[in-house]
Coordinates of C-alpha atoms (C1' of nucleotides) in Angstrom, one line a residue:
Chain A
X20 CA 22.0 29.4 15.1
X21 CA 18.0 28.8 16.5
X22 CA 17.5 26.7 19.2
X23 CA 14.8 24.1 19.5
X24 CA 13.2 25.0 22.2
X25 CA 12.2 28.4 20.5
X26 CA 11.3 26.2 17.0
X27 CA 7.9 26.4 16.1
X28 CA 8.1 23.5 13.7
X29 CA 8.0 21.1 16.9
X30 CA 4.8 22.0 17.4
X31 CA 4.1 20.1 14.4
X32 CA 6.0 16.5 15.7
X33 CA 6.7 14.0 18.2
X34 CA 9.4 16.4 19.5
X35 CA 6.8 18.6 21.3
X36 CA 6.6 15.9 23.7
X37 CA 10.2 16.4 25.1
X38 CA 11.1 18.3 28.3
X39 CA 13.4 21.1 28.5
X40 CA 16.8 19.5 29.0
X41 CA 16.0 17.1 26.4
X42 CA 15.4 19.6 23.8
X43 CA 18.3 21.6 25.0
X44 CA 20.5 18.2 24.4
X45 CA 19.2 17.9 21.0
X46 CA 19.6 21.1 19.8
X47 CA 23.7 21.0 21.4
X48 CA 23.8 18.4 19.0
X49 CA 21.8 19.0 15.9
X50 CA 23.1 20.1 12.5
X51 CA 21.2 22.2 10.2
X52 CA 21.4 21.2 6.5
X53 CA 19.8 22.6 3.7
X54 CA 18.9 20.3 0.3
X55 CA 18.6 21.7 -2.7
X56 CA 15.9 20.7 -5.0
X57 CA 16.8 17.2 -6.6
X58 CA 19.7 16.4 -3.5
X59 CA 19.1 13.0 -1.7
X60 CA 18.7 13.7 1.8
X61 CA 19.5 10.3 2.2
X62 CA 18.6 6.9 -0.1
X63 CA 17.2 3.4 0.2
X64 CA 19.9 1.1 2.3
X65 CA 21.6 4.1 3.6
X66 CA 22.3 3.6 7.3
X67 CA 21.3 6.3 8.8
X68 CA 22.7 7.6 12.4
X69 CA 19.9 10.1 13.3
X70 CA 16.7 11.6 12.0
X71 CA 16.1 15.1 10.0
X72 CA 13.4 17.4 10.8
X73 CA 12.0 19.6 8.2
X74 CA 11.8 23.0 8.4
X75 CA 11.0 24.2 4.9
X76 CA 10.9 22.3 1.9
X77 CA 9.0 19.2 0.3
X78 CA 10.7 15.9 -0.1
X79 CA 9.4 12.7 -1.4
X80 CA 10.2 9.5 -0.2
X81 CA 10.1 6.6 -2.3
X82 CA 11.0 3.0 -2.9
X83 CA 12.6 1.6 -6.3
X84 CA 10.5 -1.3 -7.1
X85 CA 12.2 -4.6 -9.6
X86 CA 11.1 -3.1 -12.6
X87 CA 13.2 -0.3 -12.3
X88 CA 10.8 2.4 -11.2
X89 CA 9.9 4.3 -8.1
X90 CA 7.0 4.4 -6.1
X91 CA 6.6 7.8 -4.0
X92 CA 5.3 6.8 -0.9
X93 CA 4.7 10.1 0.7
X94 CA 5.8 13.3 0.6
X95 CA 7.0 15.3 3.1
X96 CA 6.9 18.8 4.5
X97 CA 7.3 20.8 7.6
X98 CA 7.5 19.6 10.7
X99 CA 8.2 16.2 9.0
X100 CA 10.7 13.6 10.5
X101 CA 12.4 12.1 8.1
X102 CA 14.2 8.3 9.3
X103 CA 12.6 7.7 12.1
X104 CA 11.3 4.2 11.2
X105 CA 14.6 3.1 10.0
X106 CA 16.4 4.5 13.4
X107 CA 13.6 2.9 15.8
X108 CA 13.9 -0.5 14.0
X109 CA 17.8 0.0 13.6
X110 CA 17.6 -1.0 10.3
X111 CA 19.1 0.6 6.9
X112 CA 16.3 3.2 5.2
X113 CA 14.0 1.5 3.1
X114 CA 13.1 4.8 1.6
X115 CA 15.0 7.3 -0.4
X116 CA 14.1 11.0 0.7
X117 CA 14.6 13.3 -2.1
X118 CA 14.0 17.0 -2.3
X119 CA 11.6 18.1 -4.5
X120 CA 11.5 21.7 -3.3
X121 CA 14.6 23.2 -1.8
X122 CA 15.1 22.3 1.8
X123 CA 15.9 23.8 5.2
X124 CA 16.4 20.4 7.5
X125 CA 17.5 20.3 10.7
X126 CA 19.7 16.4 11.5
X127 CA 19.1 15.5 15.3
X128 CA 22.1 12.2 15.9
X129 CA 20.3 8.9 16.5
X130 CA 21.2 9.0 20.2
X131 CA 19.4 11.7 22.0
X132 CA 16.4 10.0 20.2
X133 CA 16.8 6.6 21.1
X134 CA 17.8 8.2 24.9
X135 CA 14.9 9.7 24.9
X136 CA 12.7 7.5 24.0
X137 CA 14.0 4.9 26.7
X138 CA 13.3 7.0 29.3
X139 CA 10.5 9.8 28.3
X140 CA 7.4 7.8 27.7
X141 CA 5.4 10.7 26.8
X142 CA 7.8 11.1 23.9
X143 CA 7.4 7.4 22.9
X144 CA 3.8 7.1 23.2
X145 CA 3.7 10.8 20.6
X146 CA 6.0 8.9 18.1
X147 CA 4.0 5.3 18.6
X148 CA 1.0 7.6 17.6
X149 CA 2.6 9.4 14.8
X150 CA 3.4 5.7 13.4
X151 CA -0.3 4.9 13.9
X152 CA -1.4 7.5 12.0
X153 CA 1.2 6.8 8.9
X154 CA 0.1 2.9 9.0
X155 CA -3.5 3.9 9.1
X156 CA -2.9 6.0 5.8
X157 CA -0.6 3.4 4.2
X158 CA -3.5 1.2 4.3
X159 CA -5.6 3.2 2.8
X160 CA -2.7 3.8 -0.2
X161 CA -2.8 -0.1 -0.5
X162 CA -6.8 0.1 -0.6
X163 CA -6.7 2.8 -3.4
X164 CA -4.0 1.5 -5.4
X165 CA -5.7 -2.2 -5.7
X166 CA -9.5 -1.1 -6.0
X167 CA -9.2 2.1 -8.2
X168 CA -8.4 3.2 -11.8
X169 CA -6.1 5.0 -12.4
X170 CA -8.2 7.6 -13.1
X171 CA -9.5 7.8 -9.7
X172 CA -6.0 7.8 -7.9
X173 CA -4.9 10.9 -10.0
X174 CA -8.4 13.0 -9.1
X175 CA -7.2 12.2 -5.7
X176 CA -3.8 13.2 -5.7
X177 CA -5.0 16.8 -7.0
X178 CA -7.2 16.8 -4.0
X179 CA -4.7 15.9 -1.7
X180 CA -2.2 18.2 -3.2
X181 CA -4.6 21.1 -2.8
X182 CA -5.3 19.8 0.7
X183 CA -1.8 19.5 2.2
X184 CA 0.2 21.8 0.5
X185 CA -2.6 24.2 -0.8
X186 CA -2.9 27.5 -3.1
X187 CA -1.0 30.5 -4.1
X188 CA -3.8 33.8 -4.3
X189 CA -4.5 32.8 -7.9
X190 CA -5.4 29.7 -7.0
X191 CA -2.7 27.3 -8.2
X192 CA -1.4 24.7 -6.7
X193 CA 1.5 25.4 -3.9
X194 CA 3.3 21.8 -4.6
X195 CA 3.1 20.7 -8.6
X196 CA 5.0 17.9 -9.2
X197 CA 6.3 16.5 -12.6
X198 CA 3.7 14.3 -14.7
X199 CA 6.6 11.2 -13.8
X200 CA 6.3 12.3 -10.2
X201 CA 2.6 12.2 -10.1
X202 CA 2.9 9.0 -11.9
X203 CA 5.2 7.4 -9.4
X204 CA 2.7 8.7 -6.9
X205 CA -0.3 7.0 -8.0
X206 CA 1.6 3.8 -9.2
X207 CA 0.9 4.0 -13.0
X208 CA 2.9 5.0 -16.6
X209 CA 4.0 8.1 -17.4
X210 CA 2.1 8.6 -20.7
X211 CA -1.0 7.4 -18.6
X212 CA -0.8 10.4 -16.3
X213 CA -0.5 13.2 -19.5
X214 CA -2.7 11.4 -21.0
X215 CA -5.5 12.0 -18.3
X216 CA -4.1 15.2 -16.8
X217 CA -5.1 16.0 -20.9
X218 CA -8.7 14.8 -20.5
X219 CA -9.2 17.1 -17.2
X220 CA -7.9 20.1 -18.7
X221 CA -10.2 19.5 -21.9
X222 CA -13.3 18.8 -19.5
X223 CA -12.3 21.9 -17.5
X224 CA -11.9 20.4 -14.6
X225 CA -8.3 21.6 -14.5
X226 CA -6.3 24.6 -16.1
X227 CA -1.9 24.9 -16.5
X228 CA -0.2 28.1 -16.6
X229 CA 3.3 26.8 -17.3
X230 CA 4.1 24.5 -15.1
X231 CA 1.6 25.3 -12.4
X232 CA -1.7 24.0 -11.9
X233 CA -5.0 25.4 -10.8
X234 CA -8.1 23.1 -10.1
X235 CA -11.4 24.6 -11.7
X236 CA -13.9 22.6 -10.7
X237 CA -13.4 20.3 -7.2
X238 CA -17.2 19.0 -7.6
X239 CA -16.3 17.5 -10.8
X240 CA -13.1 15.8 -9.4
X241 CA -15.0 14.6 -7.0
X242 CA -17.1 12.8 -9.4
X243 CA -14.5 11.2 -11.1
X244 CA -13.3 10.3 -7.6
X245 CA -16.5 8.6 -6.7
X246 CA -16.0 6.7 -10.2
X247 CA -19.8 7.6 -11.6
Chain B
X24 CA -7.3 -20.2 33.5
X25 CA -4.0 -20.4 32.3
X26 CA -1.6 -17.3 33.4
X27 CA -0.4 -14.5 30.5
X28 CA 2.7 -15.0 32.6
X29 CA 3.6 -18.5 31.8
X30 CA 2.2 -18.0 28.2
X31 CA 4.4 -18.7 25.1
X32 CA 2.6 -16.8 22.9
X33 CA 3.9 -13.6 24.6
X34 CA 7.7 -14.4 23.2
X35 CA 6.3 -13.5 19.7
X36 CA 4.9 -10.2 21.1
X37 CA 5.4 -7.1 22.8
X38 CA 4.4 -8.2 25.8
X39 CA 7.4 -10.0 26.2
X40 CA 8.8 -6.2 27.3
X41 CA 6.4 -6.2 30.3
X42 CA 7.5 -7.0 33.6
X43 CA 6.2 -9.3 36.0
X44 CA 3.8 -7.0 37.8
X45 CA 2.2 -5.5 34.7
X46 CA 1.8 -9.0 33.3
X47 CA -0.2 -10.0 36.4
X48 CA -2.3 -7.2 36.1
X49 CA -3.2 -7.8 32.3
X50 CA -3.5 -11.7 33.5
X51 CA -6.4 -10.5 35.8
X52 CA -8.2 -8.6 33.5
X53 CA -7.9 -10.3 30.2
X54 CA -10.4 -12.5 28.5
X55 CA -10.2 -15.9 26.7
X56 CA -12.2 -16.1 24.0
X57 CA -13.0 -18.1 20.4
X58 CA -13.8 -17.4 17.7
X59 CA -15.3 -20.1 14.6
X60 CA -14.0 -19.1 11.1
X61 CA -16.2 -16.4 9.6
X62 CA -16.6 -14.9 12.7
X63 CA -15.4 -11.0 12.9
X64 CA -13.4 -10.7 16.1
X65 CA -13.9 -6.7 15.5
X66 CA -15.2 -4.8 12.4
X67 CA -13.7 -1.4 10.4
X68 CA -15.7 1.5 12.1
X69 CA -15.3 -0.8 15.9
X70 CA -14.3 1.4 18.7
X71 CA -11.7 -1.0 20.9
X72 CA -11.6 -0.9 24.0
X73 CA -8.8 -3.3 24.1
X74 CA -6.5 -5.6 22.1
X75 CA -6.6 -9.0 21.0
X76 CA -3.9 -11.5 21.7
X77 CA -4.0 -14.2 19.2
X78 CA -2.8 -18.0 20.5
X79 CA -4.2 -19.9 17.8
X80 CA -5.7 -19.8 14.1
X81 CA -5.7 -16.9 11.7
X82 CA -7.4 -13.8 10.7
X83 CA -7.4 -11.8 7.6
X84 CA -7.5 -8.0 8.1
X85 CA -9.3 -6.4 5.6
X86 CA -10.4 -3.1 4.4
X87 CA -13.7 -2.2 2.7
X88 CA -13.2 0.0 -0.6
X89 CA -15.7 2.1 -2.3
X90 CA -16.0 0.0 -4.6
X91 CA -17.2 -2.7 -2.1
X92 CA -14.6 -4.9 -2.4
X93 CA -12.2 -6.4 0.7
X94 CA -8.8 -5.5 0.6
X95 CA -6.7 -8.2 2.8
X96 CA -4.2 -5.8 4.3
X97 CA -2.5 -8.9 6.8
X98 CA -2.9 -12.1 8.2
X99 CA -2.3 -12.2 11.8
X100 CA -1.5 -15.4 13.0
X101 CA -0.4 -17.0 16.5
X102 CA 1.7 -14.2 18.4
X103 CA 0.2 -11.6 16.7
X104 CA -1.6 -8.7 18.5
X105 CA -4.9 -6.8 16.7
X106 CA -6.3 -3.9 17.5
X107 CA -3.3 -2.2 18.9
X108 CA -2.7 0.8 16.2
X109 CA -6.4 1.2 16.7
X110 CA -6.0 1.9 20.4
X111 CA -2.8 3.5 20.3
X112 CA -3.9 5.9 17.8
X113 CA -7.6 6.3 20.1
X114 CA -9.2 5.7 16.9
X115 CA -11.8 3.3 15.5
X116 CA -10.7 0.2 13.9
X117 CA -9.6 1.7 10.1
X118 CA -10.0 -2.7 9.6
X119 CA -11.8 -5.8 10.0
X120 CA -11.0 -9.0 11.9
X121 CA -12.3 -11.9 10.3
X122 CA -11.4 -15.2 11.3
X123 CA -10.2 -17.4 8.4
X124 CA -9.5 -20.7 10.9
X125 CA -11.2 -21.2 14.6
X126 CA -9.3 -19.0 16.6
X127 CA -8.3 -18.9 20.3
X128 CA -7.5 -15.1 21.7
X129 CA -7.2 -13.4 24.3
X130 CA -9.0 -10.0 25.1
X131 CA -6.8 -7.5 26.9
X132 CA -8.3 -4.5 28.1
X133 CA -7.2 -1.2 26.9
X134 CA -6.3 0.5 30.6
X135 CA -3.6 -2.4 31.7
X136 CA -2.1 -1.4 27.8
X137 CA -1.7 2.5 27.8
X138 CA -0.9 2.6 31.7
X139 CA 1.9 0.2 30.7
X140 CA 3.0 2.3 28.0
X141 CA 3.1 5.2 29.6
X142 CA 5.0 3.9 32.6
X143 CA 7.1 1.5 31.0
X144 CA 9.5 2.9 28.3
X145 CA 10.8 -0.3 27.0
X146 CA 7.5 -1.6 26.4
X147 CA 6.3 1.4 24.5
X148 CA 9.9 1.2 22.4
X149 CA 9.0 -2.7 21.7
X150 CA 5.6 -1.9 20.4
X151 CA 7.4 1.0 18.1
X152 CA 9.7 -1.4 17.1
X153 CA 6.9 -3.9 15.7
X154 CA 4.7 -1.0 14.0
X155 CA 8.3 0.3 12.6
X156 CA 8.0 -3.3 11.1
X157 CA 4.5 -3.4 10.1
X158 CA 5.3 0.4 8.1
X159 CA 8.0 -1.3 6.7
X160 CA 6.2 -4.2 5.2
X161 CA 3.0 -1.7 4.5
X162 CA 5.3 0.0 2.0
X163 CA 6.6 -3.2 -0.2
X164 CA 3.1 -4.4 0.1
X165 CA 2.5 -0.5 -1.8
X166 CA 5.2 -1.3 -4.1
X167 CA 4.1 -4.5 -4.9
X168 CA 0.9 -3.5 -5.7
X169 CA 1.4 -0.7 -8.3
X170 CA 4.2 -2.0 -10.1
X171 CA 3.7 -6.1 -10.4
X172 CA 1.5 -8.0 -12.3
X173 CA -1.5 -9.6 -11.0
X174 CA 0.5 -13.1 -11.9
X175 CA 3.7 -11.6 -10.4
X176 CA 1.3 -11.0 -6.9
X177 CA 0.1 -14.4 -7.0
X178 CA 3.1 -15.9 -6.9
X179 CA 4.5 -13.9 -4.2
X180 CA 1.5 -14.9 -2.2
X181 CA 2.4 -18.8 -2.5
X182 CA 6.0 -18.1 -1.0
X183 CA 4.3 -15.9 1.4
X184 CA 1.5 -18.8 2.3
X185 CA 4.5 -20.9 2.5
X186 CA 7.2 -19.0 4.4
X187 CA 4.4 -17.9 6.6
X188 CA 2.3 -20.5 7.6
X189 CA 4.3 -24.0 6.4
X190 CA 3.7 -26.9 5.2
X191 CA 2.5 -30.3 6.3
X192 CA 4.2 -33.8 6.3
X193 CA 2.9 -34.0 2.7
X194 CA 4.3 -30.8 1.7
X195 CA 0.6 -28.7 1.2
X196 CA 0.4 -25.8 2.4
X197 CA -1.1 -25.4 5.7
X198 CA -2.9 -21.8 5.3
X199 CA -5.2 -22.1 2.6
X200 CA -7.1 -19.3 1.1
X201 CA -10.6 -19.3 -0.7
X202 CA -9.5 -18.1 -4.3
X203 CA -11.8 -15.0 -3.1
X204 CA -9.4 -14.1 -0.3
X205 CA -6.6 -14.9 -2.5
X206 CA -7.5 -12.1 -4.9
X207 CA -8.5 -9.8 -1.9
X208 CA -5.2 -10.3 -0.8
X209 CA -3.2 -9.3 -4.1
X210 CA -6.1 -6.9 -5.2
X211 CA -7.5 -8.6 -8.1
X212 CA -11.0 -9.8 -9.1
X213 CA -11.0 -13.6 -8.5
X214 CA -11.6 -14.5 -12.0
X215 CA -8.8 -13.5 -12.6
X216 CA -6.8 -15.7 -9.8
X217 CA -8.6 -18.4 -10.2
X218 CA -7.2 -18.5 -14.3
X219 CA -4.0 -17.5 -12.9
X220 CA -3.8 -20.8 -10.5
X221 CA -5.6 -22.7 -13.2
X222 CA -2.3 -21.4 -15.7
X223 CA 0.0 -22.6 -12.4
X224 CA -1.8 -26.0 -12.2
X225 CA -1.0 -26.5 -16.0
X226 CA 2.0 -25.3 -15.6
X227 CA 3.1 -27.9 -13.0
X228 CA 4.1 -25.0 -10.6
X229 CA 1.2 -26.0 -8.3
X230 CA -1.2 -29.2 -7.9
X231 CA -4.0 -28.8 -5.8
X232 CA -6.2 -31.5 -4.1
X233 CA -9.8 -31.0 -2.5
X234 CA -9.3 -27.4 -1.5
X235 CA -5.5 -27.8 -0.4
X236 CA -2.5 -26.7 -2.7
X237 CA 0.8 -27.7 -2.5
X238 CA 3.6 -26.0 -4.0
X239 CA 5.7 -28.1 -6.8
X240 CA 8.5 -26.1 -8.0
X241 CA 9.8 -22.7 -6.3
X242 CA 12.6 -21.7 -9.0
X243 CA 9.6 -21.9 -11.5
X244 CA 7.4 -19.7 -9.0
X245 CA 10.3 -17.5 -8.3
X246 CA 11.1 -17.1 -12.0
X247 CA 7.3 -16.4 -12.4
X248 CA 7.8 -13.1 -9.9
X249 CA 11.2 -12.1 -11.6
X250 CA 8.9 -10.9 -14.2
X251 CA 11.1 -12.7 -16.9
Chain C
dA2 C1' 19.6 34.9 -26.4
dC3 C1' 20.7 30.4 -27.3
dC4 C1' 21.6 25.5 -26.8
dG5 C1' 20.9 21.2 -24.9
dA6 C1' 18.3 18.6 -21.8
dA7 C1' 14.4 17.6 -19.6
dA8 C1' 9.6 17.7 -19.6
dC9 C1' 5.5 17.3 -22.0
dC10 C1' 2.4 15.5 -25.5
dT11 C1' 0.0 12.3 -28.9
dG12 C1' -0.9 8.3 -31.8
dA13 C1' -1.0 3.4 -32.6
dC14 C1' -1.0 -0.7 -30.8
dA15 C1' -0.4 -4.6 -27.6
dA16 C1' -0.9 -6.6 -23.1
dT17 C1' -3.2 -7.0 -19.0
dT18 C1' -7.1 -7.1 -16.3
dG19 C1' -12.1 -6.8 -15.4
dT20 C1' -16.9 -8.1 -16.3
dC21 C1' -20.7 -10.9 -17.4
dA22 C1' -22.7 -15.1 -18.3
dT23 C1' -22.9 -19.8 -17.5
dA24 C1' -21.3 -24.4 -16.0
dT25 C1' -19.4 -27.6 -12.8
dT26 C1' -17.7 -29.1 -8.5
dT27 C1' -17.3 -29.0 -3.6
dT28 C1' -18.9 -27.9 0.9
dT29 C1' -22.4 -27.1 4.3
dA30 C1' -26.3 -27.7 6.9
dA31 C1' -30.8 -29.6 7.6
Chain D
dT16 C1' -28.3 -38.2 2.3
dT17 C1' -29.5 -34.8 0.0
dA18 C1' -30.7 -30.2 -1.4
dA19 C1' -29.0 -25.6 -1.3
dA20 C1' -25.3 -22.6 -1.1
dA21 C1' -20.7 -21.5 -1.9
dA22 C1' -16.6 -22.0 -4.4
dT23 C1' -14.3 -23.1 -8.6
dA24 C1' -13.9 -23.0 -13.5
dT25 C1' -14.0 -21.2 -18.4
dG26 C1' -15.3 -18.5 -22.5
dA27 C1' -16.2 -14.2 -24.8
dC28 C1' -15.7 -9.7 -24.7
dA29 C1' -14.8 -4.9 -23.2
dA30 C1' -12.2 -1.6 -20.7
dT31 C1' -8.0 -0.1 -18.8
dT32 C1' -3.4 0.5 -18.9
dG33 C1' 1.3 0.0 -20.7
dT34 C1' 4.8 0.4 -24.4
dC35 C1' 7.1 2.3 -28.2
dA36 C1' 7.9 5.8 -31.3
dG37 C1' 7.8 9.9 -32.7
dG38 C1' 7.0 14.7 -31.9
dT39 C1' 6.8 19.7 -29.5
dT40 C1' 7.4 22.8 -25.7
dT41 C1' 9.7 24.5 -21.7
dC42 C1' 13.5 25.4 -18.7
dG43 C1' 18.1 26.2 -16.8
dG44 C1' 22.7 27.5 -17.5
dT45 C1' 26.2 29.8 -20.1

DNA sequence: ACCGAAACCTGACAATTGTCATATTTTTAA
DNA sequence: TTAAAAATATGACAATTGTCAGGTTTCGGT
């Protein structure tokens, strides 16, 4: 089994920030998983006793809301620690993290985290700044949920998707998720997401090939973006 | 001047994890300052070079869309620190600081913050604790959004004016919002809240008086964000 | 290759929400 | 106190979005 001191992936994470022994602890203790596409990794009010770091896969995290749907609050890939804010607060998830391409995690236990954060500062200021940078963007999900159309938030998510999980040589999109997955990624109806996801392919500003996706014309999704 | 150490405020905060000797050094440098409602204690785009300690009023933290409307991402009341993801994350402020009542804070340099947490492991693990919180709330404030009504919203913003903030002897709430700020808060246009409160009035949910509201029936209101 | 399930699609309509225009009331500041 | 400015209010209408009801297509497993 690989070690994790001799894991690339922690370049990616907080975990770069730990020494030598510390790594060597966690790795003595870790467990790798794998996930296949669909599997919880874990869900919403689970308590969770440690943290799982991604080494392949895509998961998305999400939150069932009183109405009965889910709202995707981010998806995650590699290098991706998955639980950390419910293990630093010590509180059950309030996330689910579900697989949406088959997975290859690695589950550190609770404890050498929490050790090492009480006494490696380095490694508590590089997870306080990871947690900056996710409440930074969840305010900027809050500012483009509330202010534009829906639209607007699906242009978006094709940009992002390109952005973060990018394209095969033909140009499709690496990560496409289901119409309902999209939906409960921009906050909106199902039929609303076809519906437009229709309108871009008619305008040519998008093209399907099955069930892959290729963007055709980014200066025109950007227009839509800027809502002219 | 009086002395961070003997301060009450700090109970409510982070600082509380400091010791003795750090707190004397951020006593020596800090600032006291005020602020008169409408004044912006820092603005989105700000580089801080410090945080702000608030011991009395409130401020709405708000993010400018494209669409140039505010979107009230908090209110930070007494106990409350701002600024801190901002210099955490050595980034410019992603929000503004307005003051929504007279405030009285306290400026803390930047230096006597990052030494501490990078010296001090329990003080960097209470301020992770806090934005663990603030990522927590971030994401029902996401859910919220996308899949409530604007009525549902409004109503959930009473209980939280009210849980939040209190009543006085005569039962109206002691935070009131322009209907402006209201909207800005739940992400609506303020024709819209102000028919919504109108609907409450009517209703006998709320009664308002001069530009104070008090709250008249909370099973109604909670029925009201039950969505029934 | 085939079957059943899931995903995708479309139309028709209703509900929600936003926009614009215009009063009225309240607050603020000179 | 009084005029100007800001906040509140309401109507009429348009735009956006959701819901329901029916389809078709695609996909995974046997």
């Amino acid at each position: 089994m690989s070690r994790c001191e001799n894991c690339i992936i922690r370049q990616f994470n907080s975990l770069r920030a730990m020494s030598k022994e510390e790594l060597k602890k966690v790795s003595d203790t870790k467990v790798s998983k794998t996930f296949k596409k669909g599997d919880a990794i874990f869900e919403e009010g689970d308590r969770l006793d440690g943290v799982f770091c991604v080494r392949d896969g895509v998961s998305k995290l999400s939150k069932l809301s009183s109405n009965g749907k889910d709202q995707i609050i981010k998806l995650a890939s590699k290098g991706e620690i998955l639980g950390q804010r419910s293990v630093i607060a010590e509180e059950s998830a309030n996330l689910s993290a579900i697989a949406i391409k088959d997975m290859d995690v690695c589950f550190i236990p609770k404890e050498s985290i929490l050790h090492t954060l009480n006494t490696n500062p380095n490694f508590a200021v590089e997870v306080l700044r990871h947690m900056a940078k996710d409440l930074r963007d969840a305010d900027d999900v809050i500012v483009n949920i509330s202010q534009k159309t829906v639209k607007q938030r699906i242009a978006e998510a094709f940009i992002y998707l390109k952005d973060n999980f990018g394209e095969d040589e033909l140009g499709f999109l690496n990560l496409s998720l289901t119409r309902e997955d999209m939906s409960n990624v921009v906050g909106t109806a199902t039929e609303s997401t076809i519906r437009i996801i229709s309108e871009f392919k008619k305008k040519g500003i998008i093209e399907t090939s099955g069930k892959k996706i290729r963007i055709l014309n980014i200066p025109k999704l950007e227009t839509v973006i800027s809502g002219l």
